[in-house]
PDB file of C-alpha atoms in Angstrom:
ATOM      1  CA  UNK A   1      23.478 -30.782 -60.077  1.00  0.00           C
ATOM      2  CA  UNK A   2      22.034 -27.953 -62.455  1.00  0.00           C
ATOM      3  CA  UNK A   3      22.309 -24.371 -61.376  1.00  0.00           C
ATOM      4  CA  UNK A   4      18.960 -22.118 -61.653  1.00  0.00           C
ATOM      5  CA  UNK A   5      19.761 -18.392 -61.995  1.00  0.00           C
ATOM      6  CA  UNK A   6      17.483 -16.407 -59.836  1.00  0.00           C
ATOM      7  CA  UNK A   7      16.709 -13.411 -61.414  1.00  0.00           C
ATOM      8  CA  UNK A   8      13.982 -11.422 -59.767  1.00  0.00           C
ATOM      9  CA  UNK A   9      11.145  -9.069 -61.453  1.00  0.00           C
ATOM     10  CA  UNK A  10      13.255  -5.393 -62.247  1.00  0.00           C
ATOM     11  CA  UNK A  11      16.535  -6.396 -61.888  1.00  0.00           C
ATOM     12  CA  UNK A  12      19.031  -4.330 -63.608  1.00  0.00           C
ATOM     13  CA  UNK A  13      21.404  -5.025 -66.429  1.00  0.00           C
ATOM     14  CA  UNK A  14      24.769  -6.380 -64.058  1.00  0.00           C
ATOM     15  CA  UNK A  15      27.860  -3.711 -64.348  1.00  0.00           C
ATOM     16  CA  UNK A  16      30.109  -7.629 -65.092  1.00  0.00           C
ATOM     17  CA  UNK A  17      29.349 -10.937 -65.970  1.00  0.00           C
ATOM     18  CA  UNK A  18      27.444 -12.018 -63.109  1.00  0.00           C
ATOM     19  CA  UNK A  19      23.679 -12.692 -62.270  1.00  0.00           C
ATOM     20  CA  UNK A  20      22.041 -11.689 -59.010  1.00  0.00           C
ATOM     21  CA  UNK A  21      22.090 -15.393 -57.438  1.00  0.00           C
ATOM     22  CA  UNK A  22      22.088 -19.005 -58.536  1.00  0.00           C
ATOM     23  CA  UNK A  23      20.175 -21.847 -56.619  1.00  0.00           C
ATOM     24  CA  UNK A  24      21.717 -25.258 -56.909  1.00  0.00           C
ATOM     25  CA  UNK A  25      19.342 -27.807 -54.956  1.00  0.00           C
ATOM     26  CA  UNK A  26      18.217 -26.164 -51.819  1.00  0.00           C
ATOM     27  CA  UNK A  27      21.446 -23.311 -51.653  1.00  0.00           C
ATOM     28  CA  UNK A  28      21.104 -20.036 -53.019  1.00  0.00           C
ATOM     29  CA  UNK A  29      24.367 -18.275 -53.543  1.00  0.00           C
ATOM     30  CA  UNK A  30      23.750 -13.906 -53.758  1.00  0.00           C
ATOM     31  CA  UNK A  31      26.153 -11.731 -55.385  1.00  0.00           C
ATOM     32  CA  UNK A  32      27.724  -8.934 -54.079  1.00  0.00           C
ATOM     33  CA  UNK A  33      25.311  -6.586 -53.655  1.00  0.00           C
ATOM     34  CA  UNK A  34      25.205  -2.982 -53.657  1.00  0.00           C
ATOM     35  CA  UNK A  35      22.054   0.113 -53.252  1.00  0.00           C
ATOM     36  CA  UNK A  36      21.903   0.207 -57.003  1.00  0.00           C
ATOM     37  CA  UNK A  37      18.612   1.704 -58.902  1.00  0.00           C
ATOM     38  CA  UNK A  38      18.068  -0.064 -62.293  1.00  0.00           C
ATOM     39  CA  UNK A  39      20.271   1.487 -63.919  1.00  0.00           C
ATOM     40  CA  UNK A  40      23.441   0.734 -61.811  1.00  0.00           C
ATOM     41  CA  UNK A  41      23.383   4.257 -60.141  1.00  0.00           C
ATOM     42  CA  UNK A  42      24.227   3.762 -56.081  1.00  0.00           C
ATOM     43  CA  UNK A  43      21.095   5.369 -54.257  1.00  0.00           C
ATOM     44  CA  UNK A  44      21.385   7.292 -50.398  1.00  0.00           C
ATOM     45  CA  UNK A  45      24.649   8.650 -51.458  1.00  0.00           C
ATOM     46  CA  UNK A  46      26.306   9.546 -48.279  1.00  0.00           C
ATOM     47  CA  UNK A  47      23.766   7.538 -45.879  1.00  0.00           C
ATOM     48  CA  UNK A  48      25.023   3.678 -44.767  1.00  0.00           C
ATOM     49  CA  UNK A  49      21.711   3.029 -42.901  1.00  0.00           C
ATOM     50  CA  UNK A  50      20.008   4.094 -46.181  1.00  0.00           C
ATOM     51  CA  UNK A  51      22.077   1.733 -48.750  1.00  0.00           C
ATOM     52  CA  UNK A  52      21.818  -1.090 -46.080  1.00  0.00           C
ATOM     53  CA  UNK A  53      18.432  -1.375 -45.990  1.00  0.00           C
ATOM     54  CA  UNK A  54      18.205  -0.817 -49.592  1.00  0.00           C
ATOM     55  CA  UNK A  55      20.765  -4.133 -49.833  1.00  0.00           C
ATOM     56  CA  UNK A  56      18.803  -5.970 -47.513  1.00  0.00           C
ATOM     57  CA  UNK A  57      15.622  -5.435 -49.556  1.00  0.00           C
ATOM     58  CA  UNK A  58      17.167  -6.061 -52.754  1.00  0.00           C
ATOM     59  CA  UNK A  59      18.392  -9.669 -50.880  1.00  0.00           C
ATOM     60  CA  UNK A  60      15.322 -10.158 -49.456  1.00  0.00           C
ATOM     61  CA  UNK A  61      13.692  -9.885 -53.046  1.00  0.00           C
ATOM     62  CA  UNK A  62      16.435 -12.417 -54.395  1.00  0.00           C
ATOM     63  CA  UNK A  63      15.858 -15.302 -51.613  1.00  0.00           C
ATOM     64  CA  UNK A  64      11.948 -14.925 -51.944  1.00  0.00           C
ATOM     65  CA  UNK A  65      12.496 -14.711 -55.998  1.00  0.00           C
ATOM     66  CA  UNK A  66      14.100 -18.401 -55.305  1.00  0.00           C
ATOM     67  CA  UNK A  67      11.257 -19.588 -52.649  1.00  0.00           C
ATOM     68  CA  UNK A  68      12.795 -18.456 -49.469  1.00  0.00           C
ATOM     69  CA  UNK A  69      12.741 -15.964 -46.907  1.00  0.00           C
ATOM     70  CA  UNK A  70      15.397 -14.427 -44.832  1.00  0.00           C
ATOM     71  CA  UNK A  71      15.298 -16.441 -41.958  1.00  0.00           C
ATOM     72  CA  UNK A  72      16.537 -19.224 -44.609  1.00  0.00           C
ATOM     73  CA  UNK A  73      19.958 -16.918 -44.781  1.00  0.00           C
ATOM     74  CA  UNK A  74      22.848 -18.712 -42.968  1.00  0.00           C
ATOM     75  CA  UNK A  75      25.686 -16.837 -43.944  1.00  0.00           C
ATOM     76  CA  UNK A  76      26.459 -13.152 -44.683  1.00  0.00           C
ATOM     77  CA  UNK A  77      29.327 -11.432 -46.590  1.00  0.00           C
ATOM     78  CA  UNK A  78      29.742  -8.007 -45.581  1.00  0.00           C
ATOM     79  CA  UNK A  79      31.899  -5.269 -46.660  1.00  0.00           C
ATOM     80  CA  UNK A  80      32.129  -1.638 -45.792  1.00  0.00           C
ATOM     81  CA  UNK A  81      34.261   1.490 -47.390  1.00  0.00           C
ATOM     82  CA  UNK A  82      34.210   2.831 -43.897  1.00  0.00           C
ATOM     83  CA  UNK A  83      34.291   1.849 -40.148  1.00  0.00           C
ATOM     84  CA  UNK A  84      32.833   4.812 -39.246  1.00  0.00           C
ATOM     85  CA  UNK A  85      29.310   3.528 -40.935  1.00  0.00           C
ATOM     86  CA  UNK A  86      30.165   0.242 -39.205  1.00  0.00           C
ATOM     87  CA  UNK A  87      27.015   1.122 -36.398  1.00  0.00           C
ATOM     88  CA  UNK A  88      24.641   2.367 -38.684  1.00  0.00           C
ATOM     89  CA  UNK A  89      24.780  -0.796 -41.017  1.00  0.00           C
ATOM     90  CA  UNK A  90      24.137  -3.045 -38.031  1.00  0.00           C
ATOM     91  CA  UNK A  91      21.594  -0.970 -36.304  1.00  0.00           C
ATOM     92  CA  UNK A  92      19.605  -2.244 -40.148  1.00  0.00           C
ATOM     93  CA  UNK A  93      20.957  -5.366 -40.026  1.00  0.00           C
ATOM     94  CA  UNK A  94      19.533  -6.859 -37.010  1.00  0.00           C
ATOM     95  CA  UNK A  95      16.165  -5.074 -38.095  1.00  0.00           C
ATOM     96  CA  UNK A  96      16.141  -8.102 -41.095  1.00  0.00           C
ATOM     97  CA  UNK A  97      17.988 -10.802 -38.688  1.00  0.00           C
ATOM     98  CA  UNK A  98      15.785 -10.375 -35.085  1.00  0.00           C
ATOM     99  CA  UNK A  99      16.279 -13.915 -34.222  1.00  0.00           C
ATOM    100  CA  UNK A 100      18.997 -16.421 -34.422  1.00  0.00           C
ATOM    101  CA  UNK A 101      21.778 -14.701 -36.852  1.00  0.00           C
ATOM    102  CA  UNK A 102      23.326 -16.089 -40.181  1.00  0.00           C
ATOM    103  CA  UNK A 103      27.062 -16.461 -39.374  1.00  0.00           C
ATOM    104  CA  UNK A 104      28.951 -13.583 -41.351  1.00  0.00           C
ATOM    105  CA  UNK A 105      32.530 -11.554 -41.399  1.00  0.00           C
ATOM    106  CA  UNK A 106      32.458  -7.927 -42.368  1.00  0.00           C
ATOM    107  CA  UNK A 107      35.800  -6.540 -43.671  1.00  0.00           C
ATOM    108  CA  UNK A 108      36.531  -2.655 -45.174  1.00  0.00           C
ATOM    109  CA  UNK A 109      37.523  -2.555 -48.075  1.00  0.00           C
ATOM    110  CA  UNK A 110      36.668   0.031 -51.445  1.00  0.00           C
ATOM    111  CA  UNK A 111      34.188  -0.941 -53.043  1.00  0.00           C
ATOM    112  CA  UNK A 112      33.200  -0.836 -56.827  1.00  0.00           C
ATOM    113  CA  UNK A 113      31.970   2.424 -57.331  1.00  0.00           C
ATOM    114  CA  UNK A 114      32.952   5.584 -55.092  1.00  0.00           C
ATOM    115  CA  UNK A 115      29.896   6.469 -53.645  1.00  0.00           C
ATOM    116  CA  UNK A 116      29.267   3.044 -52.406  1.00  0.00           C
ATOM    117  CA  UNK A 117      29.370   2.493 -48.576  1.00  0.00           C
ATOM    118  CA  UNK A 118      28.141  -1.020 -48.262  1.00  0.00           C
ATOM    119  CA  UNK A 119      28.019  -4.333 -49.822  1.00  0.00           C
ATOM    120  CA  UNK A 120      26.552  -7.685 -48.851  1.00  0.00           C
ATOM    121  CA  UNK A 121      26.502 -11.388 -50.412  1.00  0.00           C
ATOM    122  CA  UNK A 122      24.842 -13.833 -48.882  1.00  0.00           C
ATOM    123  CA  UNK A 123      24.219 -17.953 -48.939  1.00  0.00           C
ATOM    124  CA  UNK A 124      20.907 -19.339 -47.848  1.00  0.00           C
ATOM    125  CA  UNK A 125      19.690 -22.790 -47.767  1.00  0.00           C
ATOM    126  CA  UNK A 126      16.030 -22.712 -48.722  1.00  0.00           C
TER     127      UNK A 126
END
């Protein structure tokens, strides 16, 4: 089966050799994903609400990029520098999962770049 990068309209240069998703048949696979600007700078510095709903945008632009929508998301990688932001990133979480919820883990962890206090991959089937 051939593999379709998704690369949506003003996507930033990747910090490593990755892209933000591929798409083989119906399954689209989304990096790791971080509240980057364009050029790899981590935006809301110091706010985990902030950076999560600037992940879940930046997803949301992926999986429409490739045909879908969020409701097409079944599965949800989720990592956080700190469990103290743990309530904050779900209070914006269920904002972009209202209804039945993509099946997920969430583990802390550091993360790539210091000021980073989320990340999220996900796998949707489109």
């Amino acid at each position: 089966m051939p593999k379709k990068i998704i690369l949506p309209e003003g996507t930033g240069k990747p910090l490593a050799p990755y892209v933000p998703a591929t798409q083989v048949d119906n399954i689209v696979y989304v990096s790791g994903t971080l509240a980057f600007d364009e050029q790899n700078n981590v935006v809301h510095v110091g706010d985990a609400a902030a950076q999560t709903l600037h992940i879940l945008e930046t997803i949301k632009k992926v999986i429409e990029t490739a045909g879908g929508t969020m409701d097409d998301v079944t599965f949800n990688h989720v990592f956080v520098k700190d469990w103290a932001d743990y309530a904050a990133i779900n209070s914006i979480y269920a904002e972009y999962f209202p209804g039945d919820k993509p099946a997920r883990y969430c583990v802390q962890t550091g993360l790539v770049k210091p000021e980073a206090l989320v990340e999220i991959a996900s796998i949707a089937h489109i």
